[in-house]
Coordinates of C-alpha atoms in Angstrom, one line a residue:
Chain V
X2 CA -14.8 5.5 -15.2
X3 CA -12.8 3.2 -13.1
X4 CA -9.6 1.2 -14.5
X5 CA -11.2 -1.6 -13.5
X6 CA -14.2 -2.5 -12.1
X7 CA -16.0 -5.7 -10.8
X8 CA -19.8 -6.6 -10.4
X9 CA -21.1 -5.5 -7.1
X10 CA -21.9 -7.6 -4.5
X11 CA -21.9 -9.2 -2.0
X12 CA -22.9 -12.8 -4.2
X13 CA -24.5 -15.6 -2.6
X14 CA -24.4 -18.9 -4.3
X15 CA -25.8 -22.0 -2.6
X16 CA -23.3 -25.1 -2.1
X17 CA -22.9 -26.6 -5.8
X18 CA -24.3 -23.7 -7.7
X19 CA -21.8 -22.1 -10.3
X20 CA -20.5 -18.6 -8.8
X21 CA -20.2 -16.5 -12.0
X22 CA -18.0 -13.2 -11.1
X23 CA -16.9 -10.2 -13.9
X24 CA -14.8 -7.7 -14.6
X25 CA -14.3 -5.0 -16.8
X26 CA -11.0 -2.8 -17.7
X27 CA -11.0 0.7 -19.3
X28 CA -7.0 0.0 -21.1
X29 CA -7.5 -1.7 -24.2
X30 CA -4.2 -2.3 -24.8
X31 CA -4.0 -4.4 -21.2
X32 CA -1.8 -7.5 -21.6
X33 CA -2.7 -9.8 -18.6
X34 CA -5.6 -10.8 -16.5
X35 CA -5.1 -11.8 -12.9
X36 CA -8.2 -13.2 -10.7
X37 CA -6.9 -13.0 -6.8
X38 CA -8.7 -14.6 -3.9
X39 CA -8.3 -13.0 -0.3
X40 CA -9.7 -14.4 2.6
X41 CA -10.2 -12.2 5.3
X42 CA -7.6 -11.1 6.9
X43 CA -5.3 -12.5 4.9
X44 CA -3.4 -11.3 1.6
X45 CA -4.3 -12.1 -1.9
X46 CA -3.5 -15.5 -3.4
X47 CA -2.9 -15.8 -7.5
X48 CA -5.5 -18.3 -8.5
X49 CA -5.8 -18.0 -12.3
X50 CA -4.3 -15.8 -15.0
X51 CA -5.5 -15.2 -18.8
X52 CA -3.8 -13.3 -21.7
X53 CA -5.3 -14.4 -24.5
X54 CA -9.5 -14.3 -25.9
X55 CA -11.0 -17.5 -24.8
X56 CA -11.6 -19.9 -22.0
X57 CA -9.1 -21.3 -19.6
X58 CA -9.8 -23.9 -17.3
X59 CA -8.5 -25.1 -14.0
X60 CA -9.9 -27.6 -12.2
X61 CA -13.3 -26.0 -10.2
X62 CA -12.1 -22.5 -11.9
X63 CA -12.9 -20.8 -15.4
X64 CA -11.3 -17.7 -16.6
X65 CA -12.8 -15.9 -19.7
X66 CA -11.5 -13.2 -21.5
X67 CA -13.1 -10.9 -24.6
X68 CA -10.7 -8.2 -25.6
X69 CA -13.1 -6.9 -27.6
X70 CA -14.9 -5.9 -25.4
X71 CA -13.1 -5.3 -22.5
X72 CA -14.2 -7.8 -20.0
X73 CA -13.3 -10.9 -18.2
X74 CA -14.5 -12.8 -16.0
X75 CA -14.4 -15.9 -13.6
X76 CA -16.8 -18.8 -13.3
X77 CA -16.3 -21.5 -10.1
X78 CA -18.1 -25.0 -10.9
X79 CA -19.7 -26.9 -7.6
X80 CA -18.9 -23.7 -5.6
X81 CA -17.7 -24.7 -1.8
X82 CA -17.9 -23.1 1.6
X83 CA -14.0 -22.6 1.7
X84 CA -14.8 -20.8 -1.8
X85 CA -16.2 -18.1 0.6
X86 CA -13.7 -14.9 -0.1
X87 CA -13.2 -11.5 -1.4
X88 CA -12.1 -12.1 -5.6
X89 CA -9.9 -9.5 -6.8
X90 CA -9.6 -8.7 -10.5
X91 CA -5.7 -7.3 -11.3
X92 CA -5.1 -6.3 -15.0
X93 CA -0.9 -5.5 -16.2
X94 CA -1.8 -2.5 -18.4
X95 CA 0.0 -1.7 -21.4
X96 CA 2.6 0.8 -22.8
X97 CA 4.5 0.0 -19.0
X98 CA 7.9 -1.7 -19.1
X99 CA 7.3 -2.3 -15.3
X100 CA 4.4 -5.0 -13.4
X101 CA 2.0 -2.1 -12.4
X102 CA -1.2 -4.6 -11.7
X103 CA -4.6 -2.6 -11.4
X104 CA -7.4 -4.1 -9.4
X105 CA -10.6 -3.7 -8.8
X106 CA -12.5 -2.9 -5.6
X107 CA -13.0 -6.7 -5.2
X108 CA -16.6 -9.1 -4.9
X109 CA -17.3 -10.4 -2.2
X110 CA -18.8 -13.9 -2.5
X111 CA -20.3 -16.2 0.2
X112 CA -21.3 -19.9 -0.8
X113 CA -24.3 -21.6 1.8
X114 CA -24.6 -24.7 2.8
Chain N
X25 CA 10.8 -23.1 -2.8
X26 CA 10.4 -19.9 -0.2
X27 CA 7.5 -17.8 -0.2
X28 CA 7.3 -14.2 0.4
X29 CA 7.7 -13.5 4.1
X30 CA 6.6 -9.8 5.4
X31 CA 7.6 -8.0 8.9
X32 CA 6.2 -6.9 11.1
X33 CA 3.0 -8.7 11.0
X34 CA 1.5 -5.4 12.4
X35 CA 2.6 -1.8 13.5
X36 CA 1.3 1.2 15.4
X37 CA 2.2 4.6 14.8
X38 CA 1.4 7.6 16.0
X39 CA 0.8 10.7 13.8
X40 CA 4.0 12.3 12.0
X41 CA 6.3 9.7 12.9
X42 CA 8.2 7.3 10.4
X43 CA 7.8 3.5 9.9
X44 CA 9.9 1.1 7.7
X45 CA 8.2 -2.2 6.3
X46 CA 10.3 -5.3 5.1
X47 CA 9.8 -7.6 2.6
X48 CA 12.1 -10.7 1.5
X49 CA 10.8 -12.1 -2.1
X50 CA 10.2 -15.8 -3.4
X51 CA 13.0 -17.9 -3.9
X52 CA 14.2 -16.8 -7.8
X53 CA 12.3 -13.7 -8.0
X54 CA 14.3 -10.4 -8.7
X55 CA 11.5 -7.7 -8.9
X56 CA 9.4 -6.8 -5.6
X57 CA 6.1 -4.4 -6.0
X58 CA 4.8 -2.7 -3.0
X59 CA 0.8 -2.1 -2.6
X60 CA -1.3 -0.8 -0.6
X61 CA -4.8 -2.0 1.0
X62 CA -7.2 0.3 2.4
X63 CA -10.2 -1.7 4.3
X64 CA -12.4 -2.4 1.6
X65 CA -10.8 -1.6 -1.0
X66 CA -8.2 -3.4 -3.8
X67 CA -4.8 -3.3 -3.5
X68 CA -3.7 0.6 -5.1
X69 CA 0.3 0.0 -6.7
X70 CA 2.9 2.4 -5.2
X71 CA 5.9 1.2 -6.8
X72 CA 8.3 -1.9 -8.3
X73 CA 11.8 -2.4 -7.5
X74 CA 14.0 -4.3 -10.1
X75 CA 17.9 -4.3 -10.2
X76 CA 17.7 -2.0 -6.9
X77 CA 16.0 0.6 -8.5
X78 CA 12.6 1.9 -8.9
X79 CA 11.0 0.8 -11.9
X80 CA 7.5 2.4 -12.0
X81 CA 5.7 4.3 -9.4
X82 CA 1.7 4.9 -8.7
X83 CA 0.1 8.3 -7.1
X84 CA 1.9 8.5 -4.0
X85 CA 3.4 11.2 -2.9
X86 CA 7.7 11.4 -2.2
X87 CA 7.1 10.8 1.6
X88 CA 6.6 6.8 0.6
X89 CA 9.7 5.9 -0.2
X90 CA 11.7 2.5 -0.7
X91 CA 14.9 -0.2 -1.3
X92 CA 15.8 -3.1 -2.8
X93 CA 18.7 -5.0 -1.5
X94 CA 20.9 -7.3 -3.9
X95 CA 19.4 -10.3 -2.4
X96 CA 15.8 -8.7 -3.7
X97 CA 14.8 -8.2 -0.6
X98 CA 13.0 -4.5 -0.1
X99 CA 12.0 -1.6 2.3
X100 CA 9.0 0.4 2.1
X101 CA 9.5 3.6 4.3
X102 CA 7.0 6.1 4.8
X103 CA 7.6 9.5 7.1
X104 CA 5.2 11.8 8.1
X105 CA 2.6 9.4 8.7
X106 CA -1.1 10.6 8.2
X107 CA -3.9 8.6 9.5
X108 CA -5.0 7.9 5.9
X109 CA -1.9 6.4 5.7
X110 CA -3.6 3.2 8.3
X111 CA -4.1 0.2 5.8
X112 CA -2.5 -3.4 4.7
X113 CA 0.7 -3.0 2.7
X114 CA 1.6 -5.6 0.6
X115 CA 4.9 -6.8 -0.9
X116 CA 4.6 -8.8 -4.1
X117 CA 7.6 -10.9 -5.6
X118 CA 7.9 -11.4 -9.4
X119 CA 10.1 -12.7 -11.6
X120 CA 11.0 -9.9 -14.6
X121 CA 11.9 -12.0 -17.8
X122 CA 11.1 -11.5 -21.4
X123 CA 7.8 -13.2 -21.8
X124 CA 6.5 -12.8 -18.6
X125 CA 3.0 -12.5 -18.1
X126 CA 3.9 -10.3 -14.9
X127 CA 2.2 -13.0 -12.3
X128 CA 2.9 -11.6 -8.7
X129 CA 2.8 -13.6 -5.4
X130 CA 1.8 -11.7 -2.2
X131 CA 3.4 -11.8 1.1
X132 CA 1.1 -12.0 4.4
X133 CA 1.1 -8.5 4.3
X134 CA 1.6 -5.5 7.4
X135 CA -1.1 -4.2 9.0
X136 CA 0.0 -0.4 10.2
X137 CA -2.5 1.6 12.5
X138 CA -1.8 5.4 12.5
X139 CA -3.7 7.0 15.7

């Protein structure tokens, strides 16, 4: 089993849909949930972060996390073009006194006009 | 503020030979993580660098190797290049306080080609 995985794509969303991507982790005692966007070519960009069971909202972006069971996940309201990107799921495990993040192999999503 | 700035942009080495990547962290940030990014693929940690030492390490072997400078900035050397060893290697800046969620900000990255 991976450390972390995410939902397979590649997802296409049309232009105002709601792009609905997930993760799961394997370390239950993980601390913090990262959700990366990397356009191609380019390098990953922080675009929300989670640590506690619940919603968390900013602006077009939703992060979601269940402890419980092991998952998390990103929602993006009225989904634009520029959303178009590879979104990387990063978890800090724990026991580790040091930043180790863990991704996943990324989902690639592409929102139509 | 300053963001993380990488160099070189890109690199090409031939097989065997050594390469040295820089990286200069954000403005306030003390600890620098290296990764690397095979095509594809997420971003696979090799190590962290706080207070000039290393402070945690992934499954790499010795030939990777690093630095940290006391102005944060850090090297990433690696010798005996393989051609495995061809992907995007990322520096990420963080700031290592009590509390901290562990939030890391990525430079542009180096892309090195191993032929």
């Amino acid at each position: 089993q991976k450390e972390v995985e995410q939902n397979s794509g590649p997802l296409s969303v049309p232009e105002g849909a709601i792009a609905s991507l997930n993760c799961t982790y394997s370390d239950r005692g993980s601390q913090s949930f990262f959700w990366y966007r990397q356009y191609s070519g380019k390098s990953p960009e922080l675009i929300m972060f989670i640590y506690s069971n619940g919603d968390k909202e900013d602006g077009r972006f939703t992060a979601q996390l269940n402890k419980a069971s092991q998952y998390v996940s990103l929602l993006i309201r009225d989904s634009q073009p520029s959303d178009s990107a590879t979104y990387l799921c990063a978890v800090k495990p724990g026991g580790t006194s040091y930043g180790k993040l863990t991704f996943g192999q990324g989902t690639i999503l592409t929102v139509h006009p | 503020e300053t963001g993380v700035t990488q160099s070189p942009t890109h690199l090409i080495k031939t097989r065997g030979q050594q390469v040295t990547l820089r990286c200069s962290s954000q403005s306030g940030h003390n600890t620098v993580s290296w990764y690397q990014q095979a095509l594809g693929q997420g971003p696979q940690f090799i190590f962290q660098y706080y207070r000039e030492e290393e402070n945690g390490r992934g499954n790499f072997p010795p030939r990777f190797s690093g630095l940290q400078f006391p102005n944060y900035s850090s090297e990433l050397n690696v010798n005996a290049l393989e051609l495995d060893d061809s992907a995007l290697y990322l520096c990420a800046s963080s700031l290592a306080i009590s509390g901290s969620l562990g939030e890391q900000f990525f430079g542009p990255g180096t892309r090195l080609t191993v032929l």
